[in-house]
Short mmCIF file of C-alpha atoms in Angstrom, two decimals:
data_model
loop_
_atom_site.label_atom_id
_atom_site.label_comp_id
_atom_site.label_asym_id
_atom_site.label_seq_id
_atom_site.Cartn_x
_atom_site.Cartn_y
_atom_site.Cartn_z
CA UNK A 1 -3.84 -5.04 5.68
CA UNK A 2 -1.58 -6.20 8.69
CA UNK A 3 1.54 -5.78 6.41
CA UNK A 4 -0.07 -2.08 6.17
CA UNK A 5 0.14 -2.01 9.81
CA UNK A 6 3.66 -3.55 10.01
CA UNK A 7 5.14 -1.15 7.31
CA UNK A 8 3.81 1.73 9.04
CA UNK A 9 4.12 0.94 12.56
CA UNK A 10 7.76 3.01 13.11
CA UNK A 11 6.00 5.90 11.56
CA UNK A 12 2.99 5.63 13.62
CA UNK A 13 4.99 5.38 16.89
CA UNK A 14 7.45 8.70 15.90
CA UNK A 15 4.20 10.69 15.09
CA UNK A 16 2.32 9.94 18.40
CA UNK A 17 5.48 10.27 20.47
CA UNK A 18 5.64 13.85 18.72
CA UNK A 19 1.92 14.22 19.28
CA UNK A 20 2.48 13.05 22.82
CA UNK A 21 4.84 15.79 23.69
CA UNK A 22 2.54 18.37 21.76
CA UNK A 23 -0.44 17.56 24.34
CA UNK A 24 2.13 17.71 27.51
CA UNK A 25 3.49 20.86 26.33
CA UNK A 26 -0.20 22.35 25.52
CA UNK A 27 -1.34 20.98 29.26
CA UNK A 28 0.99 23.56 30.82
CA UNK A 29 -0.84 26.17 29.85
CA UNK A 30 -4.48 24.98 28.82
CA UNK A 31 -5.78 28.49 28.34
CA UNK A 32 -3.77 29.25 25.22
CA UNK A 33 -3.08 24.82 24.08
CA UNK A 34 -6.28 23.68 24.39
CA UNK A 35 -7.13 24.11 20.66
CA UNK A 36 -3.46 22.43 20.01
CA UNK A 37 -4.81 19.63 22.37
CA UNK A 38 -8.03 19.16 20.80
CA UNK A 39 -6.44 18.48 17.50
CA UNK A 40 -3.78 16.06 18.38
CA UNK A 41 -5.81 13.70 20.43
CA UNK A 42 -8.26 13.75 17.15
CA UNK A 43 -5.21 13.22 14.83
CA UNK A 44 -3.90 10.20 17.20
CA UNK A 45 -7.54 9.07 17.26
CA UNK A 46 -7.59 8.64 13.40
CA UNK A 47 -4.31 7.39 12.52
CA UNK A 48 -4.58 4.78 15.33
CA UNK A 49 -7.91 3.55 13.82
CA UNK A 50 -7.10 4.05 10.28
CA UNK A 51 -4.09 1.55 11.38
CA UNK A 52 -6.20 -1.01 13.09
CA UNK A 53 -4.47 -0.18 16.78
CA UNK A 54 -8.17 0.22 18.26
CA UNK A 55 -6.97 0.23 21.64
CA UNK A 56 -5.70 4.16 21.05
CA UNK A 57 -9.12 5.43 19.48
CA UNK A 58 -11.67 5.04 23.03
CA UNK A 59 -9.29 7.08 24.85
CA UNK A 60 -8.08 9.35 22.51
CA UNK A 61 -11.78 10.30 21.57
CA UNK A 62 -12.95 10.67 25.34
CA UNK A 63 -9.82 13.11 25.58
CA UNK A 64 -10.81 14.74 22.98
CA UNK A 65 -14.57 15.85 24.04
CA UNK A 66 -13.12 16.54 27.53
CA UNK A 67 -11.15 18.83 25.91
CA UNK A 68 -13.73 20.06 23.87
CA UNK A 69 -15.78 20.47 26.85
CA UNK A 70 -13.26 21.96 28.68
CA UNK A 71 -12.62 24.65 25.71
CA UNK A 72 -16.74 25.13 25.68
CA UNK A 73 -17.48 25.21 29.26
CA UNK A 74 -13.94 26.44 30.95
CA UNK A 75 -12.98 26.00 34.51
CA UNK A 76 -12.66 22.71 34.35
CA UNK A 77 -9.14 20.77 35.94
CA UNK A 78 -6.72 19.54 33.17
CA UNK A 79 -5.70 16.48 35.98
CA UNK A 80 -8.00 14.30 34.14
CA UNK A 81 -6.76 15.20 30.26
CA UNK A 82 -3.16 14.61 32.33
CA UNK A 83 -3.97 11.48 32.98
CA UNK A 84 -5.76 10.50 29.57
CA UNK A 85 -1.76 11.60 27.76
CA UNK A 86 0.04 9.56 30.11
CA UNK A 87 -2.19 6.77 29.77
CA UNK A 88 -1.75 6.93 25.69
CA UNK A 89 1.88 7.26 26.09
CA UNK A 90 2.33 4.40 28.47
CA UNK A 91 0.03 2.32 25.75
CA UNK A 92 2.38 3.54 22.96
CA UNK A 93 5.20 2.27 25.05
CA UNK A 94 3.36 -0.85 25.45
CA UNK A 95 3.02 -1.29 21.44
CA UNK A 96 6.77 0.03 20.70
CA UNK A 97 9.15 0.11 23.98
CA UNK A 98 11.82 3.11 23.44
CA UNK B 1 3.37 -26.05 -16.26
CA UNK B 2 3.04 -21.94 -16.99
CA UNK B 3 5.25 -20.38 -13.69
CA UNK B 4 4.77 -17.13 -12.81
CA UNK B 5 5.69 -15.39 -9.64
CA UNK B 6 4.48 -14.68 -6.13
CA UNK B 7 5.47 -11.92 -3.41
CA UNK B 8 6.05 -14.19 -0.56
CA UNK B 9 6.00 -12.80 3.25
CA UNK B 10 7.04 -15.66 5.40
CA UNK B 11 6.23 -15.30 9.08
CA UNK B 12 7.80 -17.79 11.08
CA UNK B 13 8.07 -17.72 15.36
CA UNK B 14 10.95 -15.80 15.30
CA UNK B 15 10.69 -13.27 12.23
CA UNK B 16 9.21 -11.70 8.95
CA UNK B 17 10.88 -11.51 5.63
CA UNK B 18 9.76 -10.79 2.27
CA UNK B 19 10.97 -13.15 -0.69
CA UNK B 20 9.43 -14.38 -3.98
CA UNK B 21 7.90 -17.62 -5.43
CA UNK B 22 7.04 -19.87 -7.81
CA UNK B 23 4.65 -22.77 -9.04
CA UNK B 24 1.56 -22.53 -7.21
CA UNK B 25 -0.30 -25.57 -7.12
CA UNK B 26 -3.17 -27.20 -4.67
CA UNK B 27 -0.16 -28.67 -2.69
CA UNK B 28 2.66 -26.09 -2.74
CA UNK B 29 4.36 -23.28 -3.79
CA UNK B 30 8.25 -23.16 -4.20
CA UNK B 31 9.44 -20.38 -2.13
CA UNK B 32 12.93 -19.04 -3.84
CA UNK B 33 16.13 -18.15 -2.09
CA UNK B 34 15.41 -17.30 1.52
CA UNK B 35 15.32 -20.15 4.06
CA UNK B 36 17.16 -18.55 6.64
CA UNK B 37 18.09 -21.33 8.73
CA UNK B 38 14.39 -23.37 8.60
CA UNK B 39 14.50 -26.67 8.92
CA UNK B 40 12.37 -29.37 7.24
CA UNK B 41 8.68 -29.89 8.98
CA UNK B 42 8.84 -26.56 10.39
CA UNK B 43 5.21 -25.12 10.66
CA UNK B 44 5.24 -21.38 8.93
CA UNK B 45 3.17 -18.83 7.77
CA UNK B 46 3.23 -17.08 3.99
CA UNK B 47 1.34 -14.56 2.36
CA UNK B 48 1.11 -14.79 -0.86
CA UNK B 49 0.13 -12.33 -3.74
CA UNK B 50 0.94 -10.42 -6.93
CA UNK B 51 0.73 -6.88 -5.58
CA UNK B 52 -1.79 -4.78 -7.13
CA UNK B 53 -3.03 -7.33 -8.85
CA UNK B 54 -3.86 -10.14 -6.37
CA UNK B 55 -5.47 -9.97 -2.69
CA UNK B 56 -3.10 -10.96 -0.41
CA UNK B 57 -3.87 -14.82 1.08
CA UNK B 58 -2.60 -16.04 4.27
CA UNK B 59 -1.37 -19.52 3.97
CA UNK B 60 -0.27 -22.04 6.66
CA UNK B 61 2.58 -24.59 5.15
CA UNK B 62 5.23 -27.07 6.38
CA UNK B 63 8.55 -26.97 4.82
CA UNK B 64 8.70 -30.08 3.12
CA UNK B 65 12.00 -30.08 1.22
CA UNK B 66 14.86 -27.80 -0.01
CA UNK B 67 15.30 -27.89 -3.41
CA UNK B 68 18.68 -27.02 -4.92
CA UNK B 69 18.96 -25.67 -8.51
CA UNK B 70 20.90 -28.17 -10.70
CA UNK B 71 20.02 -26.43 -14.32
CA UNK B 72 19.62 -22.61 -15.39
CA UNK B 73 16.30 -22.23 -14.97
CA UNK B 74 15.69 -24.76 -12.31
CA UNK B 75 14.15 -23.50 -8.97
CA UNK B 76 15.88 -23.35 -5.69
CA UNK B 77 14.48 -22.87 -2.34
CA UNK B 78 11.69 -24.14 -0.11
CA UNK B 79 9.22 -26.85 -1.26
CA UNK B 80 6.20 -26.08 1.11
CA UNK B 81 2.68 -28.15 1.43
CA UNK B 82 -0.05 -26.02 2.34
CA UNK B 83 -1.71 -26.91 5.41
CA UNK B 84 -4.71 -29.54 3.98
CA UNK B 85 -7.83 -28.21 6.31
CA UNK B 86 -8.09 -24.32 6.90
CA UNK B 87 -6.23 -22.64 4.53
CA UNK B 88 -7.28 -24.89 1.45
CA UNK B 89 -10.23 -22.62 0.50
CA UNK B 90 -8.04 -19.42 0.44
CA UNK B 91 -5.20 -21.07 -1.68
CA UNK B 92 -7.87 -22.46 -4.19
CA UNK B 93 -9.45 -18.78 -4.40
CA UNK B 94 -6.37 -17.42 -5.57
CA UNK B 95 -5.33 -20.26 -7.59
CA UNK B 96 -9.23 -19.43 -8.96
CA UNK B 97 -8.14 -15.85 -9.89
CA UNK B 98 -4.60 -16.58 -11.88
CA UNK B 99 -6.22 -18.96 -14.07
CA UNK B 100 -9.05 -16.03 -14.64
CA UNK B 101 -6.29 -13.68 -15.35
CA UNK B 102 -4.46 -15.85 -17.55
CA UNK B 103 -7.52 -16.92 -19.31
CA UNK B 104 -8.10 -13.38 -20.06
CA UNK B 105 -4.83 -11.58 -20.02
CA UNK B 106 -3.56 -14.00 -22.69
CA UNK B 107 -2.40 -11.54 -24.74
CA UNK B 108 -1.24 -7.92 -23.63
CA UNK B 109 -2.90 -4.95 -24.97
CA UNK B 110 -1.12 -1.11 -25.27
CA UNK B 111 1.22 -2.41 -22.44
CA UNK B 112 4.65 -0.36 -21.86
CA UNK B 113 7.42 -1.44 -19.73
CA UNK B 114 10.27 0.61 -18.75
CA UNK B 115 13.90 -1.92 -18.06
CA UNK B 116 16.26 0.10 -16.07
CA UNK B 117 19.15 -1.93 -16.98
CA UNK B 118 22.93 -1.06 -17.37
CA UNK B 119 23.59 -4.50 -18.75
CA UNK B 120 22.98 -4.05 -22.93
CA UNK B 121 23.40 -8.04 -23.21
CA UNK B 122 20.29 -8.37 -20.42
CA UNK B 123 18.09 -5.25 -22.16
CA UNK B 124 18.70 -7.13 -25.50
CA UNK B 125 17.61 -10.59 -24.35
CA UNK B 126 14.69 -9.09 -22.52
CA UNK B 127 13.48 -7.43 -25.29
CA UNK B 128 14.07 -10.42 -27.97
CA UNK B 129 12.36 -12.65 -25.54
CA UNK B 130 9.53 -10.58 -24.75
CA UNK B 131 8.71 -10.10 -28.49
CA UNK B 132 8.92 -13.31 -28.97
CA UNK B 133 6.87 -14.74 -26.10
CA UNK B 134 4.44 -12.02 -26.94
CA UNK B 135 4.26 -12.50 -30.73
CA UNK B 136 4.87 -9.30 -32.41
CA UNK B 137 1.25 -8.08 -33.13
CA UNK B 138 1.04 -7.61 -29.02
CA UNK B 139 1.18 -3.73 -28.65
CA UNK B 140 4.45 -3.98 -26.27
CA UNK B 141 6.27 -1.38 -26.10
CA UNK B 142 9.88 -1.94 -24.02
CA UNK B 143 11.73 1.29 -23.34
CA UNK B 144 15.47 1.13 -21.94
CA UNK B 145 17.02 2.77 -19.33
CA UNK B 146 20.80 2.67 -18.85
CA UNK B 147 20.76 4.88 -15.21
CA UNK B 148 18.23 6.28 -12.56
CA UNK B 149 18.19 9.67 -14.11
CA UNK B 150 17.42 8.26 -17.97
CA UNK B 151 14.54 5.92 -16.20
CA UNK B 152 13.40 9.51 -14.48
CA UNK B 153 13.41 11.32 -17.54
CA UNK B 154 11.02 8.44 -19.55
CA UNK B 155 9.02 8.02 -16.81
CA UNK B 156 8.02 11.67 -16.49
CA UNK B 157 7.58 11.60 -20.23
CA UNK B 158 5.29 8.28 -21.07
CA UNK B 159 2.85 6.38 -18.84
CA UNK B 160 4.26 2.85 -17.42
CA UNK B 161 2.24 -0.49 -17.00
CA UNK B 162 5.05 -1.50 -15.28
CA UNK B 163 9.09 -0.71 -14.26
CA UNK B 164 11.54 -3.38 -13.98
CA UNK B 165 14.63 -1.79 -12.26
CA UNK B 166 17.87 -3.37 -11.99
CA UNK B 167 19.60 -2.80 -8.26
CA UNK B 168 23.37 -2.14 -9.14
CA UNK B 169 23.35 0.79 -11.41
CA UNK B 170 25.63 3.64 -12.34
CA UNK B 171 25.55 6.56 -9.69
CA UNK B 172 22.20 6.22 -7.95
CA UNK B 173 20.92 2.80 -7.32
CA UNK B 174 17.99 1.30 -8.39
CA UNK B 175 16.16 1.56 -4.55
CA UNK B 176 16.94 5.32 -5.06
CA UNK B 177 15.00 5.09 -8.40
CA UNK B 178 11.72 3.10 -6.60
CA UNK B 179 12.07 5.65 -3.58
CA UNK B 180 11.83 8.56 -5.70
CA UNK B 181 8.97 6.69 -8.17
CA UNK B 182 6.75 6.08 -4.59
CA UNK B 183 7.09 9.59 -3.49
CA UNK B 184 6.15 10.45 -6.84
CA UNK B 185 2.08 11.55 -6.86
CA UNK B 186 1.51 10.46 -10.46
CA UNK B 187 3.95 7.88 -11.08
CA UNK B 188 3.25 6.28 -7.26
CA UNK B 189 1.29 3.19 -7.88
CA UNK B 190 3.34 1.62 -10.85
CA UNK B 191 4.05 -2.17 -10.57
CA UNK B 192 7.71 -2.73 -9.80
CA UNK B 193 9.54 -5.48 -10.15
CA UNK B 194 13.02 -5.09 -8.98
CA UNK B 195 15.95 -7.78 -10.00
CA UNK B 196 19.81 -8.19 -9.03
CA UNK B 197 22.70 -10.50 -8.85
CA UNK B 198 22.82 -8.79 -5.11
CA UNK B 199 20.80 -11.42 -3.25
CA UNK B 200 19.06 -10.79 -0.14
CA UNK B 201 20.81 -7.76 0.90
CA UNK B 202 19.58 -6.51 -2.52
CA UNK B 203 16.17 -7.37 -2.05
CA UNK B 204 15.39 -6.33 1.42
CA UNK B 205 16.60 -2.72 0.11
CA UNK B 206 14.75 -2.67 -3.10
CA UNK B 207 11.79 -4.00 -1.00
CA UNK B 208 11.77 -1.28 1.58
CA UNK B 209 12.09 0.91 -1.16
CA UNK B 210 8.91 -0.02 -2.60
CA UNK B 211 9.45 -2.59 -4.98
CA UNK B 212 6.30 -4.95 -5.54
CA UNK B 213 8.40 -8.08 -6.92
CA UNK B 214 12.04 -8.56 -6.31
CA UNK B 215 13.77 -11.60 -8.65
CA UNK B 216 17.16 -12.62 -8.40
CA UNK B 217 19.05 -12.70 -11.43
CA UNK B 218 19.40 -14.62 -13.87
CA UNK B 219 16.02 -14.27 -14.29
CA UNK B 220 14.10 -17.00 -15.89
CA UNK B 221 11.80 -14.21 -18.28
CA UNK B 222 9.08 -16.75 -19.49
CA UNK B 223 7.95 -16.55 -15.35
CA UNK B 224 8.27 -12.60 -15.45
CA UNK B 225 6.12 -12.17 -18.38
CA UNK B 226 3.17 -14.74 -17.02
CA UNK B 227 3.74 -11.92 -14.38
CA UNK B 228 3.33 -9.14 -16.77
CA UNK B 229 0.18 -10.80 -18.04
CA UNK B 230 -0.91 -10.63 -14.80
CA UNK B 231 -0.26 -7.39 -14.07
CA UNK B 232 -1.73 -6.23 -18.19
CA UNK B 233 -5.05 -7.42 -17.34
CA UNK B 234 -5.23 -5.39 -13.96
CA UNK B 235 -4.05 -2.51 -15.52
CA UNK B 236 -7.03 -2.74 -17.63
CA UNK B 237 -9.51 -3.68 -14.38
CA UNK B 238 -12.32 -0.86 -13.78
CA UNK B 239 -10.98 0.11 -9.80
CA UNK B 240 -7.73 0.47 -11.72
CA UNK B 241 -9.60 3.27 -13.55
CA UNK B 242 -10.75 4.85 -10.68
CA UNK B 243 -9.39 7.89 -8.98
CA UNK B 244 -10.20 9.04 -5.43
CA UNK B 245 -8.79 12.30 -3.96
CA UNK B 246 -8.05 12.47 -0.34
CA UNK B 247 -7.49 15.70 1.79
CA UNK B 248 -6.14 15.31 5.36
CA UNK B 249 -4.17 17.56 6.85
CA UNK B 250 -2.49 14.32 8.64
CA UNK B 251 1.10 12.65 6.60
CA UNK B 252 0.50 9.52 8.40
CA UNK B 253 -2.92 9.55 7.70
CA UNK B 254 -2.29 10.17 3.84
CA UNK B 255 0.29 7.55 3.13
CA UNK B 256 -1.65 4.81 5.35
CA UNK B 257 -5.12 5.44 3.06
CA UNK B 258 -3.37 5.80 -0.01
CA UNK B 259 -1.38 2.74 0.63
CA UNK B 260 -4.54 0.73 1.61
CA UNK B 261 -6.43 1.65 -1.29
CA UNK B 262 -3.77 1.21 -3.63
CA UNK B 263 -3.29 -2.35 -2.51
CA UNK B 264 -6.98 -2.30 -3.28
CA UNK B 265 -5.93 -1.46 -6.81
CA UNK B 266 -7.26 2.29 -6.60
CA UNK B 267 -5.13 5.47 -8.47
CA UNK B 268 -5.17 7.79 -5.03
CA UNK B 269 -4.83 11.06 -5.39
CA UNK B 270 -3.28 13.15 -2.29
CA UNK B 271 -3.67 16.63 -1.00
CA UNK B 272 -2.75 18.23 2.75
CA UNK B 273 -3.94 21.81 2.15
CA UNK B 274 -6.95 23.13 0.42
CA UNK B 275 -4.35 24.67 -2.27
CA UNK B 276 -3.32 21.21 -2.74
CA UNK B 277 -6.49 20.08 -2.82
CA UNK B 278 -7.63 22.36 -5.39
CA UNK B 279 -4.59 21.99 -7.89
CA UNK B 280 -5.05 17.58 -7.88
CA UNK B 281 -8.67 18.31 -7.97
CA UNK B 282 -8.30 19.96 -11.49
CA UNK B 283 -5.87 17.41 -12.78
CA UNK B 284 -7.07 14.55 -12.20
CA UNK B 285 -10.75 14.25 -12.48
CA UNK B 286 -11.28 12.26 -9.37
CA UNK B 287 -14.32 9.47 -9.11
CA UNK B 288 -14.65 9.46 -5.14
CA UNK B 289 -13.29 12.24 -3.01
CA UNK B 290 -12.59 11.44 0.76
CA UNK B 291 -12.47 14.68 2.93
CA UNK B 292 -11.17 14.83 6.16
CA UNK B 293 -13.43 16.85 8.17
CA UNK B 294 -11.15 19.01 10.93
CA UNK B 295 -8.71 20.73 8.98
CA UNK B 296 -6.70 23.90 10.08
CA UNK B 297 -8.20 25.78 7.33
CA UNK B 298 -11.92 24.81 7.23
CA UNK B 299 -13.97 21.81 8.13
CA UNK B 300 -14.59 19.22 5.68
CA UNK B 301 -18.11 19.26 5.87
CA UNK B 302 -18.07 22.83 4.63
CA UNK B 303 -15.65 21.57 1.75
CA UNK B 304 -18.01 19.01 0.86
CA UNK B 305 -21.14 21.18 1.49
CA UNK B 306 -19.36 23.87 -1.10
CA UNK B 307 -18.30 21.12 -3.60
CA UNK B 308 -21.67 20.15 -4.08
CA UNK B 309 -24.01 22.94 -3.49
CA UNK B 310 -22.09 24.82 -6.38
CA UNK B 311 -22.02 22.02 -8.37
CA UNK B 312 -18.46 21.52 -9.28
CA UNK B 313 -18.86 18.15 -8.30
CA UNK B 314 -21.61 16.28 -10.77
CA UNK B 315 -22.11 12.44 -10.04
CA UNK B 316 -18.84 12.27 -7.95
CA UNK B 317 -19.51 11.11 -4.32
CA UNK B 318 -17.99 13.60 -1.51
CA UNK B 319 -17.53 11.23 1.58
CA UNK B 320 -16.49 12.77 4.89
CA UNK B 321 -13.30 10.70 6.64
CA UNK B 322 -13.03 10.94 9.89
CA UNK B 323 -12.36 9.96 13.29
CA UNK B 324 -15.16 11.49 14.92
CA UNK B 325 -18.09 9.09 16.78
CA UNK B 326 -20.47 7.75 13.63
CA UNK B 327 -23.49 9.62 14.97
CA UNK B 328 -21.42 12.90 14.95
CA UNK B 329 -20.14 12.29 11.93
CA UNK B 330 -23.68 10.82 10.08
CA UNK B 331 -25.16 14.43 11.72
CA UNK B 332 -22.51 16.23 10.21
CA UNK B 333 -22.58 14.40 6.92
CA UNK B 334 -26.81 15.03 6.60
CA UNK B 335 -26.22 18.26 7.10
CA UNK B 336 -23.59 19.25 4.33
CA UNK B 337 -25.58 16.88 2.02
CA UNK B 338 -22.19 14.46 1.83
CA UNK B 339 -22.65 11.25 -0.04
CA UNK B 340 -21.65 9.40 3.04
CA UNK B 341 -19.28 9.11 5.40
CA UNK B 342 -16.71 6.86 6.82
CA UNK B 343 -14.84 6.57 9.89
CA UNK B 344 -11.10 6.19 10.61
CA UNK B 345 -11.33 4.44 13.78
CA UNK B 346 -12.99 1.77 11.38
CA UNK B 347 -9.88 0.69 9.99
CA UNK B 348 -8.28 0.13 6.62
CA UNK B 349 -10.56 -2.87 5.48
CA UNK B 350 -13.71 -1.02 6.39
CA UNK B 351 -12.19 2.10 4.08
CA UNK B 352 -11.57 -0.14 0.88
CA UNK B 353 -14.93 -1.83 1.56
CA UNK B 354 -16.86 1.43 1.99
CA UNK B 355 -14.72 2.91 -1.10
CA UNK B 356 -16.23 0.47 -3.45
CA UNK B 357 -19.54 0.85 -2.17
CA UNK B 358 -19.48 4.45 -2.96
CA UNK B 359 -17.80 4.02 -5.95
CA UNK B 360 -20.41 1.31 -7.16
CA UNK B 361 -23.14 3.07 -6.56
CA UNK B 362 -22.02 5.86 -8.32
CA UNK B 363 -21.60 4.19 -11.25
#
């Protein structure tokens, strides 16, 4: 499968940089992107594991329920969900330097 | 010695390339054209298979000689020497497998190529030889193609075994032609074996376009039909038979699955939408269905609970794909009365390996 994961890698790297700037722009205002949030960290969850680059999944997933738990419960600050996107985009950096 | 021929990915320190080979044996495998500036004793890495046909094996091998072609026919390229320790057992799997395919596929059964070929003195030969390697109660059937838009036109109108597409032809070339075959639902998993006088900037285009085989020409056609025998008998192996439908509102995660489990040998079946969904759901009679489970529309669980608890599913697994945690997903699974589920984050192997599990038990 790692010629999977070669073939697809450019394409993997495009989407999550697009994904990536999705979650930024959503973090502006989380009141109205949280929902957009939500579903792009789970998208960049499952495409990362589906391609075997496990080290985007743990962190993509915790985003993901702090989001959820952000949506559920409110009120809570989006400094740590900040932090979660730049750490995925400094990994995807790490796996594909622009 | 019966040759036949082998997609070849050579990883060495500095790079990755894609070529062909020949003559497999215990202790090597002549590796055809590429060499790229290797030098003998150099330590490299090739993966070897028939695509769609054969697993891919990872083989460690020293260059042990160039080879230059003195004869039509003869072989030029790389001698390598598989490593003799680690590798061994892998290389003696897959020499295990060709001889079972041979041994069976010795003849070919209801097996249709398509020749995209502009050349009328290369379609001819082909065809001659064929029938006569063949023997002429073989049901082969060998349709021609002069240009990308004839090939189009046959291949929307008769099922393929197999295309063999010639690069240079008139107004679109033949990497247009494999492009447009790949993005093609129905038509996306046909072996394709592209050849050319064009070399290696011929190959790496046909290649990227989604060729499974590239040969340079002239090509020696006793080693493409061993191929083709190859190839026959897969055509005619059960997970070739089996369909499995995959909705996921995700592109990426789409063409990654469906090129997984295609290398798996699956037919895959893809839909983004629920309309989508519903259309390839009537056509083609899937035998495993993999739902993603957050979709804009509805969840998958509830497209999987519906499926099932009105019965327009009978003896077909409904598996929810996801990247949710296992326990969330196993909850949510339970409760829609899903056959199963399986998890993204698991990876591709885990997916084909979970596939057949469903799929066997549900035979």
């Amino acid at each position: 499968m790692k010629d999977i994961q070669a073939q697809f890698l450019g394409r993997f790297t495009e989407t999550a940089r697009k994904r990536i700037e999705r979650m930024h722009a959503a973090l502006e205002d989380t009141q109205t992107g949280i929902s957009v949030l939500i579903h792009e960290l789970h998208s960049l969850a499952g495409e990362s594991g589906l391609l075997g680059f496990s080290q985007f999944v743990g962190i993509a997933r915790t985003g993901e329920t702090e989001a959820k738990r952000m949506q559920n419960e409110g009120g809570s600050s989006a400094q740590s969900l900040r932090a979660t996107v730049v750490e995925l985009e400094r990994m995807l950096d790490e796996l594909s330097p622009r | 010695m019966q040759r036949f021929i082998l997609r070849a990915e050579i990883h060495t320190a500095r790079e990755t390339f894609v070529t062909y080979g020949y003559d497999l044996t215990p202790q090597s495998v002549f590796v055809v054209t590429d060499w790229r500036g290797a030098s003998v004793d150099t330590r490299i890495t090739v993966r070897l298979s028939v695509p769609r046909a054969l697993e891919p094996v990872d083989v460690a091998c020293r260059i042990a000689a160039f080879r230059v072609a003195g004869n039509p026919g003869d072989v030029a390229g790389m001698v390598l020497e598989f490593d003799a320790d680690a590798p061994r057992p892998s290389v003696l799997a897959l020499l295990d497998q060709v001889q079972t395919l041979r041994g069976e596929a010795s003849s070919l059964s209801q097996f249709r190529v398509l020749l995209v070929e502009d050349n009328g003195l290369t379609r001819d030969v082909f065809a001659y030889s064929a029938h006569r390697y063949f023997g002429t109660d073989d049901a082969l059937v060998i349709d021609h193609a002069e240009s990308a838009e004839k090939a189009w036109e046959l291949l929307t109108a008769a099922e393929y075994d197999l295309v063999i597409v010639d690069y240079f032809l008139p107004n679109a070339d033949g990497a247009t032609l494999i492009s447009r075959l790949r993005a093609d639902t129905a038509r996306s998993r046909i072996p394709v074996v592209a050849i050319s006088v064009g070399g290696r900037s011929a190959r790496e285009a046909t290649m990227t376009a989604g060729a499974d085989l590239f040969v340079d020409k002239p090509v020696v056609f006793r080693d493409l039909f061993n191929t083709m025998r190859i190839l026959a008998h897969v055509s005619l192996s059960p997970e070739a038979k089996r369909t499995i439908l995959v909705l996921d509102d995700s592109a990426l995660a789409l063409a990654v699955t469906r090129a997984a489990l295609e290398a798996a040998g699956f037919t895959v079946v893809i839909a983004d939408d629920l309309a989508g969904f519903e259309r390839e759901f009537a056509r083609c009679q899937p035998d495993l269905i993999l739902v993603d489970v957050q979709m804009p529309e509805m969840f998958g669980d509830d497209i999987a609970a519906t499926l099932l608890g009105t019965k327009r599913v009978v003896d077909v697994p409904v598996v929810l794909f996801s990247s949710l945690e296992e326990n969330e997903l196993a909850r949510r699974s339970s409760q829609a009365s899903a056959t199963g589920y399986i998890s993204k984050a698991a990876g591709m192997t885990e997916l084909v390996r979970r596939c057949r599990e469903y799929l066997g038990s549900a035979a």
